[in-house]
Amino acid sequence: MASSVASKTFLAAPRTDGSLGSLLPDLRRQLPSPNVQILIRSRTPKKLQVKAAGSAFGTYFRVTTFGESHGGGVGCIIDGCPPRIPLSEADMQVDLDRRRPGQSRITTPRKETDTCKIYSGVSEGVTTGTPIHVFVPNTDQRGHDYSEMSVAYRPSHADATYDMKYGVRSVQGGGRSSARETIGRVAPGAVAKKILKQFAGTEILAYVSQAHNVVLPEDVVDHEMLTLDQVESNIVRCPDPEYAEKMIAAIDAVRVRGDSVGGVVTCIVRNCPRGLGSPVFDKLEAELAKAMMSLPATKGFEVGSGFAGTFLTGSEHNDEFYTDEFGNIRTRTNRSGGIQGGISNGEIINMRIAFKPTSTIGVKNRIQ
Amino acid sequence: MASSVASKTFLAAPRTDGSLGSLLPDLRRQLPSPNVQILIRSRTPKKLQVKAAGSAFGTYFRVTTFGESHGGGVGCIIDGCPPRIPLSEADMQVDLDRRRPGQSRITTPRKETDTCKIYSGVSEGVTTGTPIHVFVPNTDQRGHDYSEMSVAYRPSHADATYDMKYGVRSVQGGGRSSARETIGRVAPGAVAKKILKQFAGTEILAYVSQAHNVVLPEDVVDHEMLTLDQVESNIVRCPDPEYAEKMIAAIDAVRVRGDSVGGVVTCIVRNCPRGLGSPVFDKLEAELAKAMMSLPATKGFEVGSGFAGTFLTGSEHNDEFYTDEFGNIRTRTNRSGGIQGGISNGEIINMRIAFKPTSTIGVKNRIQ
Amino acid sequence: MASSVASKTFLAAPRTDGSLGSLLPDLRRQLPSPNVQILIRSRTPKKLQVKAAGSAFGTYFRVTTFGESHGGGVGCIIDGCPPRIPLSEADMQVDLDRRRPGQSRITTPRKETDTCKIYSGVSEGVTTGTPIHVFVPNTDQRGHDYSEMSVAYRPSHADATYDMKYGVRSVQGGGRSSARETIGRVAPGAVAKKILKQFAGTEILAYVSQAHNVVLPEDVVDHEMLTLDQVESNIVRCPDPEYAEKMIAAIDAVRVRGDSVGGVVTCIVRNCPRGLGSPVFDKLEAELAKAMMSLPATKGFEVGSGFAGTFLTGSEHNDEFYTDEFGNIRTRTNRSGGIQGGISNGEIINMRIAFKPTSTIGVKNRIQ
Amino acid sequence: MASSVASKTFLAAPRTDGSLGSLLPDLRRQLPSPNVQILIRSRTPKKLQVKAAGSAFGTYFRVTTFGESHGGGVGCIIDGCPPRIPLSEADMQVDLDRRRPGQSRITTPRKETDTCKIYSGVSEGVTTGTPIHVFVPNTDQRGHDYSEMSVAYRPSHADATYDMKYGVRSVQGGGRSSARETIGRVAPGAVAKKILKQFAGTEILAYVSQAHNVVLPEDVVDHEMLTLDQVESNIVRCPDPEYAEKMIAAIDAVRVRGDSVGGVVTCIVRNCPRGLGSPVFDKLEAELAKAMMSLPATKGFEVGSGFAGTFLTGSEHNDEFYTDEFGNIRTRTNRSGGIQGGISNGEIINMRIAFKPTSTIGVKNRIQ
């Protein structure tokens, strides 16, 4: 900003140091004037910093989440849910139970019941169109388990970067970086699935397609026929029994050593309404990528032919159009993964999400 | 989905009717072809409707509210609160107590304790930078008081329009249109005030400047010297004792008849940081206008010289600049109301908000 | 922030100074340890400041504007316009011609042709659903008229606050604070009006209801019957010929002295679709208030009974419902101004916007 | 508008069918009343549809783009650019020249000069803090090249889905789905890079790491030492000369057949400021994933160890912390890819983006 000269005929612009929090300009130099004397006092303001909101997703069906592994609880507000949709806690509890830690020996041993309750937005069993608040209290407070970690940054955890950004470590349980915050996503996800199912017959399923070095080959699972029961038929949630056994064995072998593994989750969407996705920045695969990569521990996202498709030529890769016996436009192959030009075309959306191995391990990994 | 003409060499582009929920276009014309017969089946999809989220305010310090007069409770999530700000329930309870209905004979007789609790985002007495969830349970459930209203639209209430928009009436207590939702604004407002006070010495005060036909003249209250104690010195919250008496009398006279009154609230901001407001659409007075006019029962907003200033000429209205003894830019008058070009200039921001008389009255007002 | 001791077994947490632009933590103190020595170097990073975007309005039909009184031109991007709406430059040029300065002796003497051109988003006379770019070049470059102002802040202009916020004065012509930026609003406004007219029969009209101290009484103009031709019938755009004459005379009397006047614009919306507005923060009157108060020189906004309604009691103010001969829900009076509970009810929306007198005047107003 | 039953004592609540564009509810039931007859007229309103805005990215530094392969031109508005940054067309032209088609035999043969011009937001060589409009006119209008495509949907192109969503095909050149829209991203990208470079020393580089089946091994390029000159040293933009030769040969072999190839681009960020990214939804890798996956033809995104890291155990994958000789926190390995807990930690950000083979090919690929 300009240094100013106060004079009888006009006012000049004072300088500020240009900082966001600078509330009062300080005058850097004195401009001589026969008419007026300048009395200059500068003050150093306290800086008001903004660390940015980042806990809301969506525009029309907007979800805002809150909650850490410690503190009163975890939950969300759903803003923009259509009215008159039948909804109760039971609709969400099913998926919250599937998410819960401590379900089997191959998952985190934390013990939570994760029972949700709806506090607003539902009246006489149907949504009112007003914001829906869902809350899940924290019951397992494990502060004492993290004693040594109070000093050291745990490798590949969020401790260091949370400290850099916020100046606060929230050591216990990983705070907001803990997977516990996903409760606030699973609950509204159940609501969204219900709406899509009711209005468009859409089905969304996910399963484990890789655990450690056990990889489920691409042709084993038929995405047209996959059911939730097949996914839920074993503790590793792989629809193929043979590969499920191998995955459990691989996880066990590593777990007993106090180590952890990573893997890949495949997620499909059947009967997706056509026309979803808004080019250019809000293309459907872009929004899906953002949602998936915002989950804890994710390191990669693919849709359709993904990275494998980069080895093909155009003539090998293109999906031919044809019209089926009902007069619908279909594609013979589906390397597009149900999305073309950023917009859904009605074919199965097929995504794969890479999860790195869990950073919290028993092995002494922090010694220099 | 499109019905289309399939031919040997090409696919025709089906037409859609462009509707958001319409999954099937209808064929506007039939393309003759010796090769192919058109099999057309149209399906009427169920429409997935969006009623629009509208319960969030702010970009950097974003507040999302939930809750109706009935249901489990009312509250908010604050996303983007700077970290390491000392915060506890007490900071917010002070203002929630000031908001509470049933404080005196001149307000709504509803009885609520409005005790808030923080469920996330605060650790060891300071904010963590993660979302803060504040919740106030509903204790006074008055369903039975609205029996007759279950059928009739109450004049000037939100019943009719909520029904038009959502198809749901949420009769009891006015639902989301009830003033109870303002709890979710007052709590984060207390947090914001604390931050602004700490970092910039900003003070925000409001008082009643008109009740029914009793108008407090402009020169009676000195905005440079006004204190919260002066505002809180009587049940009508007018800082001048003489006019406060007149206002209480005017309200009483109408109240005993089962009728209601409107009025005007004056709100000032002292020591506002300079430079707030982002032209052109997010000018400071525009954001303030939106916030104020989103309160229940508001019908008008003024800043600075307001509607009265429209009678002046430019030379009568302009605020002269000068430099004070500390070297700060000041204005001799303040018809701008502390905002010029949409940006705060450090002078007192002076707003007036018009409230229509409460629509819920005892008088039989609904018979044709 | 945690300070920690670096030792063989763990890592110290460095301190940051918490500033937004601080890129490297600096260690404030050295922690003694027999095992490790800490070498500390701090660096002062350059601060990256954000002044905030503020030039976009809307969520579904989003308008982003650009342009100052000087520079290449002014315009906008419309994102989210529905496809297959017939659109051409002519649709927008009509309103741009009505906005243009220099139309008569009672307006700003600036000479611009304000010819717009569409550069994207329209193909074969209809919108494509992709972003529409509209551009109006600047032809009247008046830099030399503002020579004296290069030093002084013009009272009640945006010079001082733009300098405080941006550190840049953009003297010539007021830059972004000039009324010229409204071109970027008028063009998309014409598109929006066309869509609303076509789909809902909505009509939007505005007229001058007060100029200086000449006030058009409330009952003179019949909002049910008002037409654009009546508004355009004289240079002051007041539908009543008698009051128009008075207004022109009042403006002339002040103008010849080199001074300026303020006034009030009344804007009505007929056949507004019911159900617009999203409680609680995006209530229709709140959005309208924000839009209006973001215009240059505005100082007040009213809807329906406005500030006058604050003098009434509830029984005097409430709008009775009844059903008309077509079976539609109507209100006998319309103090609500077409909006109840933040949502449109189909009655005429009636707004009044207060404009302060123009700050740029010929009178020597800047001498202390 | 509602049809309703009017009676002497009350108004019944009409039902709506809940649709967004539905302006008239239909009466589901008739209420008998001795007093009143029901006159019911229903009207079918025209539906006002919204296709959703999707052409803006960013909150603080917000970019809105426009433009198709045909029409007047392509460009963007940058809203929120900090003021007083030196900026001219030259800053952006460098990257626009690198983006341009027709640079060599291995790219699209389209001929455009892509010369940009700044129309607002810059004054006397520095940004003013107001919106910056950048425009690039279209000069190569190739309508006639797509004659056959006017009827058929081109496989794996956006024709079908754009038609489904918008009802408009925008055949020529692919319209908004054409890679030409990326001009509106490259220009503001150059501005952003300049700011980050100036304030934090940040460098952003990208190169081709795979073309068709030629894969550059991971250890060949040293990301600490990579320079732009190395990337620009050959027409395929692979920093290793040997692999560059192989890639060009692979592309040539396929190109002469009228076919196309896909590949992978590796993008790195050096000296990224620490603390970027806002958990949980706006984590840095999530925002990057959304940005990358919104580019045309992308099918996969990885950061750090990506999909390969899923084969490791936690002890093999974790990045050890240590403090370097300057007192900075560093990690010995960088499988995190510079992002932990969704926030940058200052290490090199390493991303890989998969591009499918171009869909527009000479080979006859559309006959059934």
Coordinates of N, CA, C and O in Angstrom, one line a residue, chain C residues 270-317:
Chain C
R270 N -43.7 -11.0 -10.8 CA -45.1 -11.5 -11.0 C -45.0 -12.9 -11.4 O -44.1 -13.3 -12.3
N271 N -45.9 -13.8 -11.0 CA -45.9 -15.2 -11.4 C -44.6 -15.9 -11.0 O -44.1 -16.7 -11.8
C272 N -44.1 -15.6 -9.9 CA -42.9 -16.3 -9.4 C -43.3 -17.7 -9.2 O -44.3 -18.0 -8.6
P273 N -42.5 -18.7 -9.6 CA -42.8 -20.1 -9.3 C -42.8 -20.3 -7.7 O -42.1 -19.6 -7.0
R274 N -43.8 -21.0 -7.3 CA -43.8 -21.3 -5.8 C -42.7 -22.3 -5.4 O -42.3 -23.1 -6.2
G275 N -42.3 -22.1 -4.2 CA -41.3 -23.1 -3.7 C -39.9 -22.7 -3.8 O -39.0 -23.4 -3.5
L276 N -39.6 -21.5 -4.3 CA -38.2 -21.0 -4.4 C -37.7 -20.5 -3.1 O -38.4 -19.9 -2.4
G277 N -36.4 -20.8 -2.8 CA -35.9 -20.4 -1.6 C -35.6 -21.6 -0.7 O -36.4 -22.5 -0.7
S278 N -34.4 -21.7 -0.1 CA -34.1 -22.8 0.7 C -33.7 -22.5 2.1 O -32.6 -22.0 2.4
P279 N -34.7 -22.6 3.0 CA -34.3 -22.3 4.4 C -33.1 -23.1 4.9 O -32.9 -24.2 4.4
V280 N -32.4 -22.7 5.9 CA -32.6 -21.4 6.6 C -31.8 -20.2 6.0 O -32.2 -19.1 6.0
F281 N -30.6 -20.6 5.5 CA -29.7 -19.5 5.1 C -30.0 -19.0 3.7 O -29.7 -17.9 3.4
D282 N -30.5 -19.9 2.9 CA -30.7 -19.5 1.5 C -32.2 -19.2 1.3 O -32.7 -19.5 0.2
K283 N -32.8 -18.6 2.3 CA -34.2 -18.2 2.1 C -34.2 -17.2 0.9 O -33.2 -16.5 0.6
L284 N -35.4 -17.2 0.2 CA -35.4 -16.3 -1.0 C -35.1 -14.9 -0.7 O -34.4 -14.2 -1.4
E285 N -35.7 -14.3 0.4 CA -35.4 -12.9 0.6 C -34.0 -12.6 1.0 O -33.5 -11.6 0.8
A286 N -33.3 -13.7 1.6 CA -31.9 -13.5 2.0 C -31.1 -13.5 0.7 O -30.2 -12.6 0.6
E287 N -31.3 -14.3 -0.3 CA -30.6 -14.3 -1.5 C -30.9 -13.0 -2.3 O -29.9 -12.5 -2.9
L288 N -32.1 -12.6 -2.3 CA -32.4 -11.4 -3.0 C -31.7 -10.2 -2.3 O -31.2 -9.3 -3.0
A289 N -31.7 -10.2 -1.0 CA -31.0 -9.1 -0.3 C -29.6 -9.1 -0.6 O -29.0 -8.0 -0.8
K290 N -28.9 -10.2 -0.7 CA -27.5 -10.3 -1.0 C -27.3 -9.8 -2.4 O -26.3 -9.0 -2.6
A291 N -28.1 -10.2 -3.3 CA -27.9 -9.8 -4.7 C -28.0 -8.2 -4.8 O -27.2 -7.6 -5.4
M292 N -29.1 -7.7 -4.2 CA -29.4 -6.3 -4.3 C -28.3 -5.4 -3.6 O -27.8 -4.4 -4.1
M293 N -27.9 -5.9 -2.4 CA -27.0 -5.1 -1.6 C -25.5 -5.2 -2.2 O -24.6 -4.5 -1.7
S294 N -25.4 -6.1 -3.2 CA -24.0 -6.2 -3.8 C -23.9 -5.2 -4.9 O -22.8 -5.0 -5.5
L295 N -25.0 -4.6 -5.3 CA -25.0 -3.5 -6.3 C -24.3 -2.3 -5.8 O -24.3 -2.0 -4.6
P296 N -23.6 -1.5 -6.6 CA -22.9 -0.3 -6.2 C -23.9 0.7 -5.6 O -25.1 0.8 -6.0
A297 N -23.6 1.3 -4.5 CA -24.3 2.4 -3.9 C -25.6 2.1 -3.1 O -26.3 2.9 -2.8
T298 N -25.8 0.8 -2.9 CA -27.0 0.4 -2.2 C -26.8 0.6 -0.7 O -25.7 0.3 -0.2
K299 N -27.9 0.9 0.0 CA -27.8 1.1 1.4 C -28.9 0.5 2.2 O -28.9 0.6 3.5
G300 N -29.9 0.0 1.5 CA -31.0 -0.6 2.2 C -31.9 -1.5 1.3 O -31.9 -1.3 0.1
F301 N -32.5 -2.5 1.9 CA -33.4 -3.4 1.2 C -34.6 -3.7 2.0 O -34.5 -3.9 3.2
E302 N -35.7 -3.8 1.3 CA -37.0 -4.1 2.0 C -37.8 -5.1 1.1 O -37.7 -5.0 -0.1
V303 N -38.6 -5.9 1.7 CA -39.5 -6.8 1.0 C -40.8 -6.8 1.7 O -40.9 -6.8 2.9
G304 N -41.9 -6.7 0.9 CA -43.2 -6.7 1.4 C -43.4 -5.5 2.3 O -43.2 -4.4 1.8
S305 N -43.9 -5.7 3.5 CA -44.2 -4.5 4.3 C -43.0 -3.8 4.8 O -43.1 -2.6 5.3
G306 N -41.9 -4.4 4.7 CA -40.6 -3.7 5.1 C -40.6 -3.0 6.4 O -41.1 -3.6 7.4
F307 N -39.9 -1.9 6.5 CA -39.8 -1.2 7.8 C -41.2 -0.6 8.2 O -41.4 -0.5 9.4
A308 N -42.0 -0.3 7.3 CA -43.3 0.2 7.6 C -44.1 -0.8 8.4 O -44.9 -0.5 9.3
G309 N -44.0 -2.1 8.1 CA -44.7 -3.1 8.7 C -44.4 -3.3 10.2 O -45.2 -3.9 11.0
T310 N -43.3 -2.8 10.6 CA -42.9 -2.9 12.0 C -43.8 -2.2 13.0 O -43.8 -2.3 14.2
F311 N -44.6 -1.3 12.4 CA -45.6 -0.5 13.2 C -46.9 -1.2 13.4 O -47.7 -0.8 14.2
L312 N -47.1 -2.3 12.7 CA -48.4 -3.0 12.8 C -48.3 -4.1 13.9 O -47.2 -4.5 14.3
T313 N -49.5 -4.5 14.3 CA -49.6 -5.7 15.2 C -49.8 -6.9 14.3 O -50.1 -6.8 13.1
G314 N -49.7 -8.1 14.9 CA -49.8 -9.4 14.2 C -51.1 -9.5 13.5 O -51.2 -9.8 12.3
S315 N -52.2 -9.1 14.2 CA -53.5 -9.2 13.6 C -53.7 -8.2 12.4 O -54.4 -8.5 11.5
E316 N -53.0 -7.1 12.5 CA -53.1 -6.1 11.4 C -52.2 -6.6 10.2 O -52.5 -6.2 9.1
H317 N -51.2 -7.3 10.5 CA -50.2 -7.6 9.5 C -50.4 -8.9 8.8 O -50.1 -9.0 7.6

